[in-house]
Short mmCIF file of C-alpha atoms in Angstrom, two decimals:
data_model
loop_
_atom_site.label_atom_id
_atom_site.label_comp_id
_atom_site.label_asym_id
_atom_site.label_seq_id
_atom_site.Cartn_x
_atom_site.Cartn_y
_atom_site.Cartn_z
CA MET E 1 -3.76 -37.08 105.36
CA HIS E 2 -1.19 -38.18 102.79
CA GLY E 3 -1.18 -41.61 101.21
CA GLU E 4 -3.05 -43.74 103.79
CA ASN E 5 -6.67 -43.90 104.86
CA ILE E 6 -7.37 -42.73 108.43
CA THR E 7 -9.53 -45.83 109.01
CA ARG E 8 -6.45 -48.04 108.56
CA ILE E 9 -4.36 -46.39 111.26
CA ASP E 10 -2.74 -48.91 113.58
CA LEU E 11 -2.48 -47.81 117.21
CA ASN E 12 0.96 -49.40 117.23
CA LEU E 13 2.14 -46.60 114.94
CA LEU E 14 1.45 -44.06 117.68
CA THR E 15 3.16 -46.29 120.25
CA ILE E 16 6.26 -46.45 118.05
CA PHE E 17 6.13 -42.70 117.38
CA ASP E 18 5.96 -42.06 121.14
CA ALA E 19 8.90 -44.37 121.84
CA VAL E 20 11.05 -42.68 119.18
CA ALA E 21 10.04 -39.22 120.41
CA GLN E 22 11.06 -40.10 123.96
CA SER E 23 14.31 -41.90 123.16
CA GLY E 24 15.45 -39.95 120.09
CA SER E 25 16.63 -43.22 118.58
CA VAL E 26 15.18 -45.90 116.30
CA SER E 27 17.36 -48.58 117.86
CA ALA E 28 16.44 -47.58 121.44
CA ALA E 29 12.74 -47.51 120.55
CA ALA E 30 13.05 -50.93 118.91
CA GLU E 31 14.70 -52.38 122.02
CA GLN E 32 12.09 -50.82 124.30
CA LEU E 33 9.22 -52.22 122.23
CA SER E 34 10.89 -55.59 121.51
CA LEU E 35 10.76 -54.88 117.77
CA SER E 36 13.36 -54.97 115.05
CA GLN E 37 14.91 -51.72 113.82
CA PRO E 38 13.49 -52.26 110.30
CA ALA E 39 9.98 -52.63 111.81
CA VAL E 40 10.33 -49.30 113.64
CA SER E 41 11.73 -47.60 110.55
CA HIS E 42 8.85 -48.99 108.47
CA ALA E 43 6.31 -47.64 110.98
CA LEU E 44 7.93 -44.20 110.90
CA ASN E 45 7.81 -44.19 107.11
CA ARG E 46 4.09 -44.97 107.22
CA LEU E 47 3.53 -42.06 109.61
CA ARG E 48 5.56 -39.78 107.35
CA ARG E 49 3.34 -40.68 104.40
CA MET E 50 0.23 -40.08 106.50
CA THR E 51 1.35 -36.70 107.82
CA GLY E 52 3.33 -35.45 104.86
CA ASP E 53 6.11 -34.55 107.29
CA ARG E 54 9.56 -36.02 108.00
CA LEU E 55 8.73 -36.04 111.76
CA PHE E 56 12.32 -36.73 112.87
CA LEU E 57 15.63 -35.47 111.51
CA ARG E 58 19.06 -36.92 112.11
CA ALA E 59 21.30 -34.73 114.22
CA HIS E 60 24.35 -35.12 116.40
CA GLY E 61 23.39 -37.39 119.28
CA GLY E 62 20.22 -38.83 117.73
CA LEU E 63 16.92 -37.90 116.12
CA VAL E 64 15.26 -34.55 116.75
CA PRO E 65 11.54 -33.95 116.22
CA THR E 66 10.21 -31.57 113.61
CA PRO E 67 7.67 -28.92 114.63
CA ARG E 68 4.90 -31.23 113.42
CA ALA E 69 6.22 -34.07 115.58
CA LEU E 70 6.30 -31.74 118.57
CA GLU E 71 2.64 -30.88 117.93
CA MET E 72 1.77 -34.57 117.75
CA ARG E 73 3.72 -35.74 120.81
CA ASP E 74 1.31 -34.83 123.63
CA SER E 75 -1.78 -35.84 121.67
CA ALA E 76 -0.23 -39.20 120.76
CA ARG E 77 0.54 -39.85 124.43
CA GLN E 78 -3.05 -39.00 125.43
CA ILE E 79 -4.45 -41.34 122.80
CA ILE E 80 -2.17 -44.17 123.94
CA ASN E 81 -3.11 -43.68 127.61
CA SER E 82 -6.80 -43.48 126.75
CA ALA E 83 -6.56 -46.69 124.77
CA ARG E 84 -4.82 -48.45 127.65
CA THR E 85 -7.56 -47.33 130.01
CA LEU E 86 -10.30 -48.32 127.60
CA LEU E 87 -8.91 -51.72 126.64
CA GLY E 88 -7.10 -52.64 129.82
CA PRO E 89 -8.63 -54.60 132.70
CA SER E 90 -11.35 -52.67 134.48
CA THR E 91 -11.16 -52.15 138.23
CA PHE E 92 -13.50 -51.07 141.01
CA GLU E 93 -12.40 -49.10 144.05
CA PRO E 94 -15.31 -49.30 146.49
CA ALA E 95 -13.89 -46.69 148.86
CA SER E 96 -13.91 -43.96 146.22
CA GLN E 97 -16.02 -44.91 143.21
CA ALA E 98 -19.75 -44.30 142.80
CA ARG E 99 -22.04 -47.03 141.50
CA LEU E 100 -25.74 -47.80 141.54
CA PHE E 101 -26.46 -51.40 142.53
CA ARG E 102 -29.94 -52.71 141.65
CA ILE E 103 -30.87 -55.88 143.51
CA ALA E 104 -34.07 -57.92 143.32
CA SER E 105 -35.10 -58.89 146.80
CA SER E 106 -37.93 -60.35 148.82
CA ASP E 107 -39.41 -59.55 152.17
CA TYR E 108 -37.31 -62.38 153.60
CA SER E 109 -33.95 -61.10 152.34
CA ASN E 110 -34.91 -57.56 153.30
CA MET E 111 -35.22 -58.73 156.90
CA THR E 112 -32.32 -61.21 157.05
CA LEU E 113 -29.51 -60.09 154.74
CA PHE E 114 -30.00 -56.45 153.89
CA PRO E 115 -29.39 -54.82 157.27
CA ALA E 116 -25.84 -56.22 157.28
CA LEU E 117 -25.34 -55.58 153.56
CA LEU E 118 -26.38 -51.95 153.88
CA LYS E 119 -23.92 -51.45 156.74
CA THR E 120 -21.19 -52.99 154.59
CA LEU E 121 -21.99 -50.68 151.69
CA ARG E 122 -21.99 -47.61 153.91
CA ASN E 123 -18.66 -48.60 155.48
CA LYS E 124 -16.80 -49.89 152.42
CA ALA E 125 -18.50 -48.13 149.48
CA PRO E 126 -19.89 -44.83 150.81
CA ASN E 127 -20.45 -43.33 147.35
CA CYS E 128 -22.50 -46.27 146.10
CA THR E 129 -26.29 -46.47 146.09
CA VAL E 130 -28.35 -49.62 146.44
CA GLU E 131 -31.84 -49.84 144.97
CA LEU E 132 -34.13 -52.75 145.81
CA VAL E 133 -36.80 -54.06 143.46
CA GLN E 134 -39.32 -56.78 144.22
CA ALA E 135 -38.19 -60.24 143.17
CA GLY E 136 -40.81 -62.16 141.23
CA SER E 137 -41.85 -63.51 137.86
CA LEU E 138 -40.15 -60.62 136.02
CA THR E 139 -36.76 -61.09 137.68
CA LEU E 140 -35.06 -63.26 135.05
CA GLY E 141 -36.12 -60.91 132.29
CA GLN E 142 -34.86 -57.93 134.28
CA LEU E 143 -31.48 -59.63 134.71
CA ALA E 144 -31.31 -60.38 130.98
CA LYS E 145 -32.08 -56.77 130.05
CA GLY E 146 -29.68 -55.31 132.59
CA ASP E 147 -32.43 -53.64 134.62
CA ILE E 148 -31.09 -55.32 137.78
CA ASP E 149 -27.63 -56.59 138.72
CA CYS E 150 -28.46 -59.65 140.81
CA SER E 151 -31.29 -61.27 142.72
CA PHE E 152 -31.93 -63.39 145.77
CA TRP E 153 -33.64 -66.60 144.73
CA ALA E 154 -35.54 -69.16 146.83
CA VAL E 155 -36.42 -71.76 144.17
CA ASP E 156 -34.25 -73.93 141.93
CA ALA E 157 -31.45 -71.86 140.41
CA PRO E 158 -31.98 -71.07 136.72
CA ALA E 159 -29.72 -72.51 134.02
CA GLN E 160 -27.48 -70.53 131.68
CA PRO E 161 -27.27 -67.73 130.71
CA TYR E 162 -27.63 -67.22 134.47
CA SER E 163 -25.07 -67.93 137.16
CA SER E 164 -25.85 -68.73 140.77
CA MET E 165 -24.26 -69.21 144.16
CA LEU E 166 -25.89 -71.17 146.99
CA LEU E 167 -25.90 -68.90 150.04
CA PHE E 168 -27.43 -71.35 152.51
CA ASN E 169 -30.29 -73.78 153.10
CA GLU E 170 -33.32 -72.57 155.02
CA ARG E 171 -36.02 -74.47 156.88
CA LEU E 172 -39.58 -73.70 157.91
CA VAL E 173 -40.99 -73.63 161.43
CA GLY E 174 -44.47 -72.89 162.73
CA ILE E 175 -45.48 -69.83 164.74
CA ALA E 176 -48.55 -68.73 166.68
CA CYS E 177 -49.37 -65.91 169.08
CA LYS E 178 -48.53 -66.39 172.73
CA SER E 179 -52.25 -66.06 173.42
CA HIS E 180 -53.14 -68.76 170.88
CA PRO E 181 -54.91 -71.85 172.29
CA ILE E 182 -52.10 -74.00 170.89
CA ALA E 183 -49.39 -72.08 172.79
CA LYS E 184 -49.72 -74.23 175.93
CA THR E 185 -49.21 -77.38 173.88
CA ILE E 186 -46.18 -75.81 172.18
CA HIS E 187 -44.56 -75.18 175.55
CA GLN E 188 -45.17 -78.80 176.53
CA GLY E 189 -43.47 -80.19 173.43
CA LYS E 190 -44.24 -80.99 169.81
CA ILE E 191 -47.77 -80.45 168.59
CA ALA E 192 -49.69 -83.19 166.85
CA LEU E 193 -50.55 -82.96 163.18
CA SER E 194 -54.24 -83.05 164.04
CA GLN E 195 -53.82 -80.02 166.31
CA TYR E 196 -51.86 -78.20 163.63
CA LEU E 197 -54.60 -78.76 161.08
CA ALA E 198 -57.41 -77.87 163.50
CA TYR E 199 -56.62 -74.16 163.27
CA PRO E 200 -56.80 -71.74 160.34
CA HIS E 201 -53.56 -70.85 158.57
CA ALA E 202 -51.96 -67.77 157.07
CA VAL E 203 -49.56 -67.80 154.11
CA VAL E 204 -47.57 -65.30 152.06
CA ALA E 205 -48.40 -64.97 148.37
CA LEU E 206 -45.36 -66.35 146.53
CA ARG E 207 -44.15 -64.24 143.61
CA VAL E 208 -41.71 -66.68 142.04
CA SER E 209 -43.36 -70.06 142.51
CA THR E 210 -46.92 -71.21 143.10
CA ILE E 211 -45.70 -74.20 145.11
CA ASN E 212 -45.97 -74.00 148.88
CA ALA E 213 -43.72 -76.56 150.57
CA VAL E 214 -46.10 -77.14 153.50
CA ASP E 215 -49.08 -77.74 151.23
CA GLU E 216 -46.99 -80.04 149.07
CA ALA E 217 -46.01 -82.11 152.12
CA LEU E 218 -49.64 -82.28 153.28
CA HIS E 219 -50.93 -83.20 149.81
CA SER E 220 -48.45 -86.09 149.64
CA LYS E 221 -50.33 -87.57 152.60
CA GLY E 222 -53.78 -86.73 151.25
CA LEU E 223 -54.21 -83.86 153.71
CA SER E 224 -54.87 -80.15 153.43
CA ARG E 225 -55.11 -77.15 155.73
CA GLN E 226 -57.56 -74.26 156.01
CA ILE E 227 -55.93 -71.15 154.60
CA ARG E 228 -57.86 -68.15 155.86
CA TYR E 229 -55.40 -65.33 155.20
CA VAL E 230 -53.05 -64.67 152.26
CA GLY E 231 -50.72 -61.74 152.91
CA GLN E 232 -48.17 -60.01 150.73
CA SER E 233 -45.17 -60.10 153.07
CA LEU E 234 -43.74 -61.95 156.03
CA ALA E 235 -43.48 -58.77 158.08
CA GLY E 236 -47.05 -57.84 157.23
CA ASN E 237 -48.28 -61.28 158.22
CA LEU E 238 -46.63 -60.99 161.62
CA ASP E 239 -48.52 -57.77 162.22
CA ALA E 240 -51.79 -59.23 160.92
CA LEU E 241 -51.60 -62.44 162.96
CA THR E 242 -51.13 -60.70 166.31
CA GLY E 243 -54.03 -61.59 168.61
CA THR E 244 -55.63 -64.09 166.18
CA ASP E 245 -56.08 -67.86 166.13
CA LEU E 246 -54.12 -68.19 162.88
CA VAL E 247 -50.89 -70.20 162.61
CA MET E 248 -48.20 -69.68 160.00
CA SER E 249 -44.99 -71.19 158.67
CA LEU E 250 -41.94 -68.96 158.89
CA PRO E 251 -38.29 -69.30 157.76
CA ALA E 252 -36.22 -70.27 160.79
CA ARG E 253 -33.94 -67.23 160.48
CA LEU E 254 -36.92 -65.02 161.31
CA VAL E 255 -38.02 -66.85 164.46
CA GLY E 256 -36.13 -64.45 166.73
CA ARG E 257 -37.91 -61.49 165.17
CA ALA E 258 -41.29 -63.22 165.58
CA GLU E 259 -40.66 -64.17 169.19
CA ALA E 260 -39.63 -60.59 169.97
CA VAL E 261 -43.11 -59.36 168.96
CA GLY E 262 -45.17 -61.89 170.85
CA PHE E 263 -45.09 -65.20 168.97
CA VAL E 264 -44.07 -68.69 169.95
CA SER E 265 -42.47 -71.13 167.53
CA PHE E 266 -42.75 -74.87 167.07
CA GLU E 267 -41.40 -77.61 164.84
CA LEU E 268 -43.80 -78.46 162.05
CA PRO E 269 -45.59 -81.77 162.72
CA ILE E 270 -44.97 -82.94 159.15
CA PRO E 271 -41.58 -83.30 157.43
CA VAL E 272 -40.92 -80.35 155.11
CA PRO E 273 -37.61 -80.36 153.21
CA ASP E 274 -35.16 -77.51 153.68
CA TYR E 275 -34.95 -75.26 150.65
CA PRO E 276 -31.91 -73.60 149.04
CA TYR E 277 -31.44 -69.86 148.98
CA TYR E 278 -29.35 -68.51 146.11
CA LEU E 279 -27.84 -65.36 144.73
CA ILE E 280 -28.29 -65.28 140.93
CA TRP E 281 -27.03 -63.00 138.16
CA HIS E 282 -26.68 -62.92 134.37
CA LEU E 283 -23.53 -64.29 132.72
CA ARG E 284 -22.90 -60.99 130.93
CA THR E 285 -22.07 -59.39 134.30
CA GLU E 286 -19.77 -62.25 135.35
CA THR E 287 -16.59 -60.16 135.14
CA ASP E 288 -17.90 -56.67 135.97
CA PRO E 289 -15.47 -55.65 138.76
CA ALA E 290 -18.08 -53.71 140.77
CA LEU E 291 -20.59 -56.55 140.62
CA VAL E 292 -17.91 -59.15 141.39
CA TRP E 293 -17.12 -57.11 144.52
CA LEU E 294 -20.81 -56.81 145.45
CA ARG E 295 -21.43 -60.54 145.05
CA ARG E 296 -18.39 -61.38 147.15
CA GLU E 297 -19.63 -59.13 149.93
CA ILE E 298 -23.10 -60.72 149.86
CA ILE E 299 -21.65 -64.24 149.86
CA ALA E 300 -19.29 -63.36 152.71
CA LEU E 301 -22.16 -61.98 154.79
CA ALA E 302 -24.30 -65.07 154.18
CA THR E 303 -21.38 -67.38 155.01
CA LYS E 304 -20.56 -65.44 158.18
CA ARG E 305 -24.16 -65.76 159.30
CA GLU E 306 -24.00 -69.51 158.75
CA SER E 307 -20.79 -70.02 160.74
#
């Protein structure tokens, strides 16, 4: 190194060197780079001081590179291309690239959204892997630390630094076994609130919120129900309730699955508001091309299901 510190090298110097090496002309390089000829000449002089070599010599028909310039030419081009790749806009090609997607999910989303999402990933992104983790009280921290990429979310969407997209609104219905004493009444029409409360209930332990919408609606009227079973998943509760006198609330999108395994459904005899279902992620992943693609696919699947 001659005359200038390596830490002060401007990448533009290599770009100018490459343009002169290709064109054999200061004026042609200046035109190509939209610079003045003095600016190109100044850059070459800086490189000459750095390398201790003349780099280009005047000859008939233009400039010819010195042996040192010939040694530098390929390496300079590699550095320029690497810098363009590093600093240029990132892209994601799902058909060819590999990526691990970590998604926080619940029993509900596992049964409603993931079958279609997994098919999409296998068809459009065959080299990608999806890993599910249980959504819960740790989810926001996991998003902040980068341990997961996004999460399904069934309570109010968190504020910044998190982003969210409403996928749809869900509602609750009641279910009971076909052999349940209340089944005959269900077939005849709506059940009365007194009938609904006369039987024991099953619930799923919520991991994100302690609020149960049915209990909240009952408490607003000074009522309560008998909870006799607390399970860990919707699918597990369906198995556990088979052949019992328990009733349970279930998201409406799962009614078909419940009816297929021997349950009947009914409208709840007390108004329970619909609840929003979101996809959430951390702002730091807002522009990650792979995660932008993943979120678009999830949103498209949820929208398609709604239409």
